[in-house]
Coordinates of C-alpha atoms in Angstrom, one line a residue:
M1 CA 8.3 26.2 -39.0
Y2 CA 7.7 26.1 -35.2
I3 CA 5.7 29.4 -35.4
R4 CA 3.6 28.1 -38.2
F5 CA 2.9 24.9 -36.2
V6 CA 1.9 26.9 -33.2
N7 CA -0.4 29.1 -35.3
Y8 CA -2.0 26.0 -36.8
L9 CA -2.6 24.6 -33.4
D10 CA -4.1 27.8 -32.2
K11 CA -6.5 27.8 -35.2
I12 CA -7.6 24.3 -34.4
N13 CA -8.2 25.3 -30.7
Q14 CA -10.2 28.3 -31.7
Y15 CA -12.3 26.1 -34.0
R16 CA -12.9 23.3 -31.5
K17 CA -13.8 25.8 -28.8
S18 CA -16.6 27.2 -31.0
K19 CA -17.9 23.7 -32.0
I20 CA -17.1 21.4 -29.1
S21 CA -17.5 21.8 -25.4
N22 CA -14.6 21.2 -23.0
R23 CA -16.3 18.1 -21.6
N24 CA -16.8 16.5 -25.0
F25 CA -13.3 17.5 -26.2
L26 CA -11.7 15.8 -23.2
V27 CA -13.7 12.7 -23.9
I28 CA -12.3 12.6 -27.4
L29 CA -8.7 13.2 -26.1
A30 CA -9.2 10.5 -23.4
I31 CA -10.0 7.9 -26.0
I32 CA -6.9 9.0 -28.0
V33 CA -4.8 8.7 -24.8
G34 CA -6.3 5.3 -24.1
I35 CA -5.4 4.0 -27.6
L36 CA -1.8 5.2 -27.4
A37 CA -1.3 4.1 -23.8
G38 CA -2.7 0.7 -24.6
L39 CA -0.2 0.4 -27.5
A40 CA 2.6 1.4 -25.1
A41 CA 1.5 -1.3 -22.6
A42 CA 1.5 -3.9 -25.2
V43 CA 4.9 -2.9 -26.5
L44 CA 6.4 -2.9 -23.1
K45 CA 5.1 -6.3 -22.1
S46 CA 6.0 -7.9 -25.4
L47 CA 9.5 -6.4 -25.5
T48 CA 10.2 -7.5 -21.9
H49 CA 9.0 -11.0 -22.4
H50 CA 10.9 -11.4 -25.7
I51 CA 14.1 -10.4 -23.9
E52 CA 13.3 -12.9 -21.2
E53 CA 12.5 -15.7 -23.6
F54 CA 15.6 -15.1 -25.6
L55 CA 17.9 -15.2 -22.6
Q56 CA 16.1 -18.2 -21.0
S57 CA 15.0 -20.4 -24.0
D58 CA 16.2 -19.2 -27.4
W59 CA 19.8 -18.7 -26.5
H60 CA 21.5 -22.1 -26.4
W61 CA 25.0 -22.3 -24.9
K62 CA 26.5 -24.9 -22.6
Y63 CA 27.4 -22.4 -19.9
K64 CA 24.6 -19.8 -20.3
Y65 CA 23.1 -20.5 -16.9
Y66 CA 26.3 -19.2 -15.2
L67 CA 25.5 -15.9 -16.8
Y68 CA 22.3 -15.5 -14.9
F69 CA 24.6 -14.3 -12.1
I70 CA 25.5 -11.2 -14.2
F71 CA 22.4 -10.8 -16.4
P72 CA 20.7 -8.4 -13.9
M73 CA 23.9 -6.2 -13.8
I74 CA 24.0 -6.2 -17.6
G75 CA 20.4 -5.0 -17.7
I76 CA 21.0 -2.2 -15.1
F77 CA 24.2 -1.2 -16.9
F78 CA 22.3 -0.8 -20.3
T79 CA 19.7 1.2 -18.5
V80 CA 22.2 3.6 -16.9
L81 CA 24.0 3.8 -20.2
Y82 CA 20.9 4.7 -22.1
I83 CA 19.9 7.4 -19.6
K84 CA 23.4 9.0 -19.7
Y85 CA 23.7 9.2 -23.5
F86 CA 20.1 9.5 -24.7
I87 CA 18.5 11.6 -22.1
R88 CA 20.7 14.7 -21.7
K89 CA 18.5 17.7 -21.7
S90 CA 16.2 16.6 -18.9
K91 CA 16.2 14.4 -15.8
F92 CA 15.2 10.8 -15.8
E93 CA 13.4 9.5 -12.7
T94 CA 11.7 6.2 -11.8
G95 CA 8.7 5.3 -9.8
L96 CA 5.5 7.2 -9.2
T97 CA 6.9 9.9 -6.8
P98 CA 8.2 12.0 -9.7
L99 CA 4.8 11.8 -11.4
L100 CA 3.1 13.0 -8.2
Y101 CA 5.6 15.8 -8.0
S102 CA 4.8 16.8 -11.6
I103 CA 1.1 17.1 -10.8
S104 CA 1.8 18.9 -7.5
K105 CA 4.6 21.4 -8.5
K106 CA 5.2 21.3 -12.3
S107 CA 1.7 22.0 -13.6
S108 CA 1.3 18.3 -14.6
K109 CA 4.2 18.6 -17.0
V110 CA 5.7 15.2 -17.7
E111 CA 8.7 15.2 -20.1
A112 CA 7.9 13.8 -23.5
H113 CA 10.9 11.4 -23.5
N114 CA 9.1 9.4 -20.8
I115 CA 6.7 8.1 -23.4
Y116 CA 9.4 5.9 -24.9
S117 CA 12.3 6.0 -22.4
Q118 CA 10.3 4.4 -19.6
I119 CA 9.4 1.5 -22.0
I120 CA 13.0 1.0 -23.2
T121 CA 14.7 1.1 -19.7
A122 CA 12.0 -0.9 -18.0
A123 CA 12.1 -3.7 -20.6
V124 CA 15.9 -3.9 -20.4
T125 CA 16.0 -3.9 -16.6
V126 CA 13.2 -6.5 -16.1
G127 CA 14.0 -8.5 -19.2
F128 CA 17.6 -9.1 -17.9
G129 CA 16.3 -10.1 -14.5
G130 CA 15.9 -6.9 -12.5
S131 CA 13.5 -7.7 -9.7
T132 CA 11.0 -5.0 -10.3
G133 CA 7.6 -4.5 -12.0
L134 CA 6.6 -2.9 -15.3
E135 CA 3.5 -1.1 -14.0
A136 CA 5.1 2.1 -12.7
P137 CA 7.0 2.7 -16.0
I138 CA 3.8 2.1 -18.1
V139 CA 1.9 4.4 -15.8
T140 CA 4.5 7.1 -16.3
S141 CA 4.6 6.5 -20.0
G142 CA 0.8 6.7 -20.3
S143 CA 0.8 9.9 -18.1
A144 CA 3.5 11.4 -20.4
I145 CA 1.2 10.7 -23.4
G146 CA -1.7 12.5 -21.7
S147 CA 0.4 15.4 -20.4
N148 CA 2.1 16.2 -23.8
I149 CA -1.2 16.0 -25.7
G150 CA -2.7 18.4 -23.3
R151 CA 0.3 20.8 -23.4
I152 CA 0.5 20.7 -27.2
L153 CA -3.2 21.7 -27.4
G154 CA -2.8 24.4 -24.8
L155 CA -5.2 23.0 -22.2
S156 CA -5.4 24.3 -18.7
Y157 CA -3.7 22.7 -15.7
R158 CA -6.8 20.9 -14.6
E159 CA -7.5 19.5 -18.0
I160 CA -3.9 18.3 -18.5
T161 CA -4.0 16.7 -15.0
M162 CA -7.1 14.8 -16.1
L163 CA -5.3 13.6 -19.2
V164 CA -2.4 12.6 -17.1
A165 CA -4.8 10.5 -14.9
C166 CA -6.4 9.1 -18.1
G167 CA -2.9 8.0 -19.3
A168 CA -2.2 6.3 -15.9
A169 CA -5.5 4.6 -15.8
A170 CA -5.0 3.4 -19.4
G171 CA -1.5 2.1 -18.5
I172 CA -2.8 0.0 -15.7
A173 CA -5.8 -1.2 -17.8
G174 CA -3.5 -2.1 -20.7
A175 CA -0.9 -3.8 -18.5
F176 CA -3.3 -6.0 -16.5
N177 CA -6.4 -6.0 -18.7
S178 CA -8.1 -4.4 -15.7
P179 CA -10.0 -1.2 -16.7
V180 CA -11.8 -0.8 -13.3
A181 CA -8.5 -1.1 -11.4
G182 CA -7.0 1.5 -13.7
I183 CA -9.8 3.9 -12.9
V184 CA -9.6 3.3 -9.2
F185 CA -5.8 3.6 -9.3
A186 CA -6.0 7.0 -11.0
I187 CA -8.5 8.3 -8.5
E188 CA -6.7 6.9 -5.4
I189 CA -3.2 7.9 -6.3
L190 CA -3.1 10.7 -8.8
L191 CA -6.2 12.9 -8.8
P192 CA -6.1 15.5 -6.0
E193 CA -9.9 15.8 -6.2
F194 CA -12.4 13.6 -7.8
T195 CA -15.6 14.9 -9.5
I196 CA -18.3 12.9 -11.2
P197 CA -17.6 14.5 -14.7
A198 CA -14.0 13.2 -14.4
F199 CA -15.3 9.7 -14.3
I200 CA -16.3 9.5 -18.0
P201 CA -12.9 10.3 -19.5
L202 CA -11.2 7.9 -17.1
L203 CA -13.7 5.2 -18.0
L204 CA -13.3 5.6 -21.7
S205 CA -9.5 5.9 -21.6
A206 CA -9.1 2.7 -19.4
A207 CA -11.6 0.7 -21.5
T208 CA -10.0 1.7 -24.8
A209 CA -6.5 0.8 -23.5
A210 CA -7.7 -2.6 -22.3
V211 CA -9.2 -3.3 -25.8
V212 CA -6.1 -2.1 -27.7
A213 CA -3.7 -4.0 -25.4
R214 CA -5.7 -7.2 -25.7
L215 CA -5.5 -7.0 -29.5
F216 CA -1.8 -7.2 -29.4
Y217 CA -1.2 -9.1 -26.1
T218 CA -3.8 -11.7 -25.2
Q219 CA -2.0 -13.8 -22.4
Q220 CA -4.0 -14.0 -19.2
L221 CA -1.9 -13.1 -16.2
F222 CA -3.4 -15.4 -13.6
F223 CA -5.9 -18.3 -13.6
L224 CA -7.8 -18.9 -10.4
V225 CA -9.9 -21.9 -9.8
T226 CA -11.9 -21.6 -6.6
E227 CA -15.2 -22.7 -5.1
G228 CA -15.6 -19.5 -3.2
W229 CA -14.8 -18.8 0.5
K230 CA -16.1 -20.2 3.8
V231 CA -17.3 -18.2 6.8
D232 CA -15.2 -20.3 9.2
A233 CA -12.0 -19.2 7.3
L234 CA -12.6 -15.4 8.0
F235 CA -10.6 -15.6 11.2
Y236 CA -7.6 -16.8 9.2
Y237 CA -8.0 -14.0 6.7
V238 CA -7.8 -11.5 9.6
I239 CA -4.6 -13.1 10.9
L240 CA -3.1 -13.1 7.4
A241 CA -4.0 -9.4 7.1
C242 CA -2.2 -8.6 10.3
F243 CA 1.0 -10.4 9.1
I244 CA 0.9 -8.5 5.8
G245 CA 0.2 -5.2 7.5
L246 CA 3.3 -5.7 9.6
F247 CA 5.3 -6.8 6.6
S248 CA 4.3 -3.7 4.7
I249 CA 5.7 -1.5 7.4
Y250 CA 9.0 -3.4 7.2
F251 CA 9.0 -3.0 3.4
T252 CA 8.4 0.8 3.7
K253 CA 11.2 1.2 6.2
A254 CA 13.5 -1.0 4.2
N255 CA 12.8 1.1 1.1
Y256 CA 14.2 4.2 2.8
A257 CA 17.2 2.3 4.3
V258 CA 18.3 0.8 0.9
K259 CA 17.7 4.1 -0.9
G260 CA 19.9 5.8 1.7
L261 CA 22.7 3.3 1.2
F262 CA 22.8 3.7 -2.5
Y263 CA 22.5 7.5 -2.2
K264 CA 25.9 7.5 -0.5
I265 CA 27.4 5.9 -3.6
K266 CA 28.1 8.9 -5.8
H267 CA 29.5 7.2 -9.0
P268 CA 26.7 5.7 -11.1
Y269 CA 28.8 2.8 -12.4
T270 CA 29.8 1.9 -8.9
K271 CA 26.2 1.6 -8.1
V272 CA 25.7 -0.6 -11.1
I273 CA 28.5 -3.0 -10.0
V274 CA 27.6 -3.1 -6.3
G275 CA 23.8 -3.5 -7.0
G276 CA 24.3 -5.8 -9.9
L277 CA 26.5 -8.2 -8.0
M278 CA 24.2 -8.2 -5.0
L279 CA 21.1 -8.8 -7.3
G280 CA 22.9 -11.5 -9.3
A281 CA 23.8 -13.4 -6.1
L282 CA 20.2 -13.2 -4.9
V283 CA 18.8 -14.4 -8.2
F284 CA 21.3 -17.2 -8.2
L285 CA 20.2 -18.4 -4.8
F286 CA 16.5 -17.6 -5.2
P287 CA 15.4 -17.9 -8.9
T288 CA 12.0 -16.6 -8.1
L289 CA 13.5 -13.2 -7.8
Y290 CA 14.3 -13.1 -11.5
G291 CA 12.2 -10.4 -13.3
E292 CA 8.6 -9.7 -12.3
G293 CA 8.2 -13.2 -10.7
Y294 CA 4.6 -13.7 -11.8
I295 CA 5.5 -17.2 -13.0
T296 CA 5.9 -18.4 -9.4
I297 CA 2.4 -17.2 -8.4
K298 CA 1.0 -18.9 -11.5
G299 CA 2.5 -22.2 -10.4
L300 CA 1.3 -21.8 -6.8
L301 CA -2.3 -21.1 -8.1
K302 CA -2.1 -24.3 -10.1
G303 CA -1.2 -26.2 -6.9
D304 CA 2.5 -26.7 -7.6
Y305 CA 3.7 -25.8 -4.1
Q306 CA 7.3 -26.7 -4.9
T307 CA 7.6 -24.0 -7.7
V308 CA 9.2 -21.6 -5.3
I309 CA 12.2 -23.9 -4.6
N310 CA 12.4 -25.5 -8.0
N311 CA 15.3 -24.5 -10.3
S312 CA 17.2 -23.4 -7.2
I313 CA 20.3 -25.1 -5.8
F314 CA 18.0 -26.4 -3.0
A315 CA 15.6 -28.1 -5.5
D316 CA 16.7 -31.6 -4.3
Y317 CA 15.0 -30.8 -0.9
S318 CA 11.7 -29.7 -2.4
S319 CA 9.9 -32.8 -1.0
I320 CA 10.6 -31.7 2.5
S321 CA 7.8 -29.4 3.7
A322 CA 9.9 -27.7 6.3
V323 CA 12.5 -26.7 3.7
V324 CA 9.8 -25.3 1.4
V325 CA 8.4 -23.3 4.2
L326 CA 11.8 -21.9 5.3
F327 CA 12.9 -21.2 1.7
T328 CA 9.7 -19.4 0.9
I329 CA 9.9 -17.2 4.0
V330 CA 13.5 -16.2 3.1
T331 CA 12.4 -15.6 -0.5
I332 CA 9.8 -13.1 0.6
F333 CA 12.3 -11.0 2.4
M334 CA 14.9 -11.4 -0.3
K335 CA 12.3 -10.2 -2.9
S336 CA 12.0 -7.0 -1.0
I337 CA 15.7 -6.5 -0.9
A338 CA 16.2 -7.5 -4.6
T339 CA 13.5 -5.0 -5.7
L340 CA 15.0 -2.1 -3.7
V341 CA 18.6 -3.0 -4.8
T342 CA 17.5 -3.0 -8.5
L343 CA 16.0 0.4 -8.2
G344 CA 18.9 1.8 -6.1
A345 CA 21.5 0.5 -8.5
G346 CA 19.9 2.5 -11.4
G347 CA 17.4 0.1 -12.9
N348 CA 13.9 1.2 -13.9
G349 CA 10.7 -0.4 -12.6
G350 CA 8.3 -0.1 -9.7
T351 CA 7.2 -1.8 -6.5
F352 CA 3.7 -2.7 -8.0
A353 CA 4.5 -6.2 -9.2
P354 CA 6.9 -7.0 -6.2
S355 CA 4.1 -6.1 -3.8
L356 CA 1.8 -8.6 -5.5
I357 CA 4.5 -11.3 -5.5
M358 CA 5.4 -10.8 -1.8
G359 CA 1.8 -10.7 -0.8
G360 CA 1.0 -13.8 -2.7
L361 CA 3.9 -15.7 -1.2
I362 CA 2.9 -14.6 2.3
G363 CA -0.7 -15.8 1.6
F364 CA 0.7 -19.1 0.3
I365 CA 3.0 -19.8 3.2
F366 CA 0.4 -18.9 5.8
A367 CA -2.3 -21.2 4.3
Y368 CA 0.3 -23.9 3.6
V369 CA 1.6 -23.9 7.2
V370 CA -1.9 -23.9 8.7
N371 CA -2.8 -26.9 6.5
L372 CA 0.4 -28.7 7.5
S373 CA -0.3 -28.2 11.2
G374 CA -3.8 -29.8 10.9
I375 CA -5.5 -26.9 12.7
A376 CA -7.7 -26.2 9.6
Q377 CA -7.8 -26.9 5.9
L378 CA -7.6 -23.7 4.0
N379 CA -7.9 -23.0 0.3
V380 CA -4.4 -22.0 -0.5
S381 CA -5.3 -20.3 -3.8
N382 CA -7.8 -18.1 -2.0
F383 CA -5.2 -16.9 0.5
I384 CA -2.6 -16.3 -2.2
V385 CA -5.1 -14.0 -4.0
A386 CA -6.1 -12.3 -0.7
G387 CA -2.4 -11.8 0.2
M388 CA -1.7 -10.1 -3.1
A389 CA -4.5 -7.6 -2.7
A390 CA -3.6 -6.9 0.9
A391 CA 0.1 -6.3 0.2
L392 CA -0.6 -4.0 -2.8
G393 CA -3.3 -2.0 -0.9
S394 CA -1.2 -1.5 2.2
I395 CA 2.2 -0.7 0.6
M396 CA 0.8 1.7 -1.9
H397 CA -1.9 3.1 0.4
A398 CA -4.4 2.2 -2.3
P399 CA -6.8 -0.4 -0.8
L400 CA -9.4 -0.1 -3.5
T401 CA -6.8 -0.5 -6.2
G402 CA -5.6 -3.7 -4.5
I403 CA -9.1 -5.2 -4.2
F404 CA -10.3 -4.5 -7.7
L405 CA -7.0 -5.2 -9.5
I406 CA -6.8 -8.7 -8.0
A407 CA -10.5 -9.4 -8.5
E408 CA -10.1 -8.5 -12.2
I409 CA -6.8 -10.2 -13.0
T410 CA -7.7 -13.5 -11.3
G411 CA -11.5 -13.5 -12.0
G412 CA -11.9 -13.8 -8.2
Y413 CA -14.9 -11.6 -7.8
V414 CA -16.4 -14.4 -5.7
L415 CA -13.7 -13.6 -3.1
M416 CA -14.6 -10.0 -2.8
V417 CA -15.4 -10.2 0.9
P418 CA -12.1 -11.8 1.9
L419 CA -10.3 -9.4 -0.4
M420 CA -12.0 -6.4 1.4
I421 CA -11.3 -7.7 4.9
T422 CA -7.6 -8.5 4.4
T423 CA -6.9 -5.4 2.4
A424 CA -8.7 -3.0 4.8
I425 CA -7.0 -4.5 7.9
S426 CA -3.5 -4.6 6.4
Y427 CA -3.9 -1.0 5.1
A428 CA -5.1 0.2 8.5
I429 CA -2.1 -1.4 10.2
N430 CA 0.3 0.2 7.8
R431 CA -1.5 3.6 8.0
S432 CA -1.3 3.5 11.8
S433 CA 2.5 3.5 11.5
Q434 CA 3.1 5.2 8.1
K435 CA 1.0 8.2 7.4
H436 CA 2.2 8.3 3.9
S437 CA 3.0 5.7 1.3
I438 CA 6.4 5.0 -0.2
Y439 CA 5.4 7.2 -3.1
T440 CA 4.2 10.2 -1.2
K441 CA 6.4 10.4 2.0
A442 CA 9.3 12.2 0.3
L443 CA 6.9 14.8 -1.1
A444 CA 4.9 15.2 2.1
D445 CA 8.2 15.8 4.0
K446 CA 8.9 18.7 1.7
G447 CA 5.3 20.0 1.7
E448 CA 5.0 19.2 -2.0
L449 CA 2.1 16.7 -1.9
L450 CA -1.4 17.4 -3.1
S451 CA -3.8 16.5 -0.3
H452 CA -7.3 15.0 -0.6
E453 CA -8.0 16.1 3.0
D454 CA -6.5 19.6 3.0
K455 CA -7.9 21.5 0.0
D456 CA -6.3 24.8 1.0
T457 CA -2.9 23.2 0.9
T458 CA -3.8 21.5 -2.4
V459 CA -4.7 24.8 -4.0
L460 CA -1.6 26.6 -2.6
N461 CA 0.7 23.9 -3.9
Q462 CA -0.7 24.6 -7.4
M463 CA 0.4 28.3 -7.1
K464 CA 4.0 29.4 -7.8
L465 CA 5.7 32.2 -5.9
K466 CA 7.6 33.5 -8.9
Y467 CA 4.3 34.5 -10.6
L468 CA 3.2 36.5 -7.6
I469 CA 6.3 38.6 -7.0
E470 CA 5.6 42.4 -7.4
K471 CA 8.6 44.2 -8.8
S472 CA 7.0 47.7 -8.9
Y473 CA 8.1 48.7 -5.4
P474 CA 10.7 51.4 -5.2
Q475 CA 14.3 50.3 -4.6
L476 CA 17.1 52.3 -3.0
Q477 CA 20.8 51.7 -2.4
M478 CA 22.3 52.4 1.0
N479 CA 24.0 55.6 -0.1
D480 CA 21.1 57.1 -2.1
L481 CA 19.9 60.5 -1.1
I482 CA 16.2 60.4 -0.2
S483 CA 15.6 63.9 -1.6
V484 CA 16.9 62.8 -5.0
K485 CA 14.6 59.7 -5.1
M486 CA 11.6 61.4 -3.6
N487 CA 9.8 61.9 -6.9
E488 CA 10.2 58.3 -7.8
I489 CA 9.0 57.2 -4.4
M490 CA 5.9 59.4 -4.6
Q491 CA 4.9 58.1 -8.0
S492 CA 5.1 54.4 -6.9
H493 CA 2.2 54.8 -4.5
K494 CA 3.7 52.1 -2.4
N495 CA 4.0 52.1 1.4
V496 CA 7.4 50.3 1.7
I497 CA 10.8 50.6 0.0
A498 CA 13.5 47.9 -0.5
V499 CA 17.1 48.8 0.3
T500 CA 20.1 47.0 -1.2
D501 CA 23.8 47.6 -1.6
E502 CA 25.6 48.3 -4.9
V503 CA 25.5 44.7 -6.0
G504 CA 21.8 44.0 -5.2
D505 CA 22.2 42.3 -1.8
F506 CA 19.2 43.0 0.4
K507 CA 19.8 45.1 3.4
G508 CA 16.4 46.0 4.8
I509 CA 13.3 48.1 4.2
I510 CA 12.0 51.6 4.7
Y511 CA 8.4 52.4 5.6
I512 CA 7.0 55.4 3.7
E513 CA 5.3 56.8 6.8
E514 CA 8.5 56.9 8.8
L515 CA 10.3 58.4 5.8
F516 CA 7.8 61.3 5.6
N517 CA 8.1 61.9 9.4
E518 CA 11.9 62.0 9.1
M519 CA 11.8 64.3 6.1
V520 CA 9.7 66.7 8.0
N521 CA 11.6 66.6 11.3
H522 CA 15.2 66.0 10.1
P523 CA 17.3 69.3 10.2
E524 CA 19.4 68.2 7.2
K525 CA 16.8 66.4 5.1
E526 CA 18.6 67.3 1.9
N527 CA 21.5 65.0 3.0
L528 CA 19.3 62.2 4.4
K529 CA 20.5 58.8 3.1
A530 CA 18.6 55.5 2.9
S531 CA 21.2 54.0 5.3
H532 CA 19.8 56.3 8.0
L533 CA 16.3 55.0 7.7
V534 CA 16.8 51.3 6.8
Q535 CA 15.6 48.7 9.2
T536 CA 15.5 44.9 9.3
A537 CA 12.6 43.3 7.6
P538 CA 10.2 41.4 9.9
N539 CA 11.0 38.3 7.8
T540 CA 12.1 37.4 4.3
I541 CA 10.9 34.9 1.7
T542 CA 13.2 32.9 -0.5
E543 CA 12.4 32.2 -4.1
N544 CA 12.0 28.5 -3.4
D545 CA 9.5 28.9 -0.6
G546 CA 6.0 27.4 -1.1
L547 CA 3.0 29.6 -0.7
K548 CA 1.9 27.8 2.5
T549 CA 5.3 28.7 4.0
V550 CA 4.9 32.3 2.8
L551 CA 1.5 32.7 4.5
E552 CA 2.8 31.0 7.7
K553 CA 5.6 33.6 7.9
M554 CA 3.1 36.4 7.3
E555 CA 0.8 35.2 10.0
Q556 CA 3.8 34.7 12.4
E557 CA 4.9 38.3 11.9
N558 CA 1.4 39.7 11.5
V559 CA 2.3 41.5 8.3
W560 CA 0.6 41.8 4.9
I561 CA 3.8 42.0 2.7
L562 CA 7.3 40.5 2.8
P563 CA 10.4 40.9 0.6
V564 CA 11.4 38.0 -1.7
L565 CA 15.1 37.1 -2.1
T566 CA 17.2 34.6 -4.0
I567 CA 19.1 32.0 -2.1
K568 CA 22.1 34.3 -2.5
N569 CA 20.3 37.2 -0.7
Q570 CA 19.6 39.1 -4.0
Y571 CA 16.5 41.2 -3.8
L572 CA 13.7 40.2 -6.3
G573 CA 10.6 42.1 -5.2
F574 CA 7.7 41.8 -2.7
V575 CA 4.9 39.3 -2.3
S576 CA 1.6 40.4 -0.6
K577 CA -1.3 38.5 0.9
T578 CA -3.6 40.4 -1.6
A579 CA -1.8 38.9 -4.6
I580 CA -1.9 35.4 -3.0
F581 CA -5.6 35.6 -2.1
N582 CA -6.5 36.9 -5.6
K583 CA -4.7 34.0 -7.2
Y584 CA -6.2 31.6 -4.8
R585 CA -9.7 32.8 -5.7
A586 CA -8.9 32.6 -9.4
L587 CA -7.9 29.0 -9.0
L588 CA -11.0 28.1 -7.1
M589 CA -13.1 29.7 -9.8
R590 CA -11.3 27.8 -12.5
Q591 CA -11.9 24.6 -10.6
N592 CA -15.6 25.3 -10.3
D593 CA -15.7 25.9 -14.1
Y594 CA -13.7 22.8 -14.7
M595 CA -15.2 20.6 -17.5
G596 CA -18.3 22.8 -17.6

């Protein structure tokens, strides 16, 4: 059955190659990916909001509000349970870092289960009050759709990567009804290189997803009423940008700290209990932390400045401005902790939505305090919107995504200049301290990140050492007689020999030139053993080394070839600069032909 299916696909591919160019075929696939990703976005949002509505409105019980303390833990528990029993054959990972790793080191292979598992786990986590966002899961789900369509049709790495980016762009477009932001996100975050032909598939995929999602889910995320911005307020936008830039640095460092704490907890259910109780306590004290938190920003944009403190145990003090200010400031920092605890405990989600919430709250409290002081009268809604864009752009290292996303979802195109100023400054402040974003730092530390700036490293990261190992080199054991193996050595036409022991452990190498000299000059050449000629290799390569590391070792030792070993010192073969450079040139040629 499987063979018949593969043959059928092969016939389809042969037919379409003769009738349709790669460029046009990718356009068709981009539209298909857009339709499916748009449906996925609509399903995720609807499912999450139905869970939230059931828990908050439809379920009537006298003491149900006391359960809000444990709702987040229940959601995380269900998520962990689903992952354990329904995803057994592959690894389940959250956030955008695994997606970037798939593009960088796994030939853009995103496991098929992510198409639905990301939706299920994210809906359960956030619906039950987990303080994360839905955007990272829908991006991964959309990317998985693109990746698996490309793999089923036998497309090349570059073509699959394009469909992965189309799926991500479609996910953002469907989730926010913001096709431009989806395109910009895919270019800024996912695509290692951007070419003009790539713009068309992204455009069509994002636009299609926005239309499809809108057919099933029509709620507008934010409504902004503004008269525009004033020149004399630009100074305050700059100050706001500085605050958000510094906060983004704090959030980045807090991300690593909280991850480190939960990493030390080995048992998954212990993580659920510890994280769930912490999150429940935070949500109990600060109701704004429940779920995505967009409802709070909606209230603030409408002018309800007490919405942050309403429904909390401090609601009776909502008329006191100082209490509102203090409560909001604490909520901002607690939102960051709640988000990271949710993810660390095993919940699914991303930092996309939390970034918007934290930035919006910072923008609100800044303008609110300035207005209370009487120094100036600022448009609070404008600063909320600017804060959202600045926080997203600086935390994700995606300033253009922040600008266009906020302009689209709020209709605040008239605020484009303040959005640009605040986002650019906050991003510059974060980048001065953090070279990489929270998504890319772990990959960069391991040398596994595709780089826009270093194209050589980008191409080398696409190459895999295991495909470049040459196993045709002669191999001797320590006690082998050279005279017995001479015929085999001569026929190999190689200039180096690998020497191992009886179980395959690598012991060293023998250079052919030295072997010939010894055979001529040695008085008992018939009894000459490999152990007499073996010498330590200049360096060795392990099977997990990246190609950049391999070339660095070769340059360091000034050699053209090095032996490759397993982590247990078992000999595998040799890798040469010639093989690496040939593969490098082939990849460059394939990129030049891309979408031709």
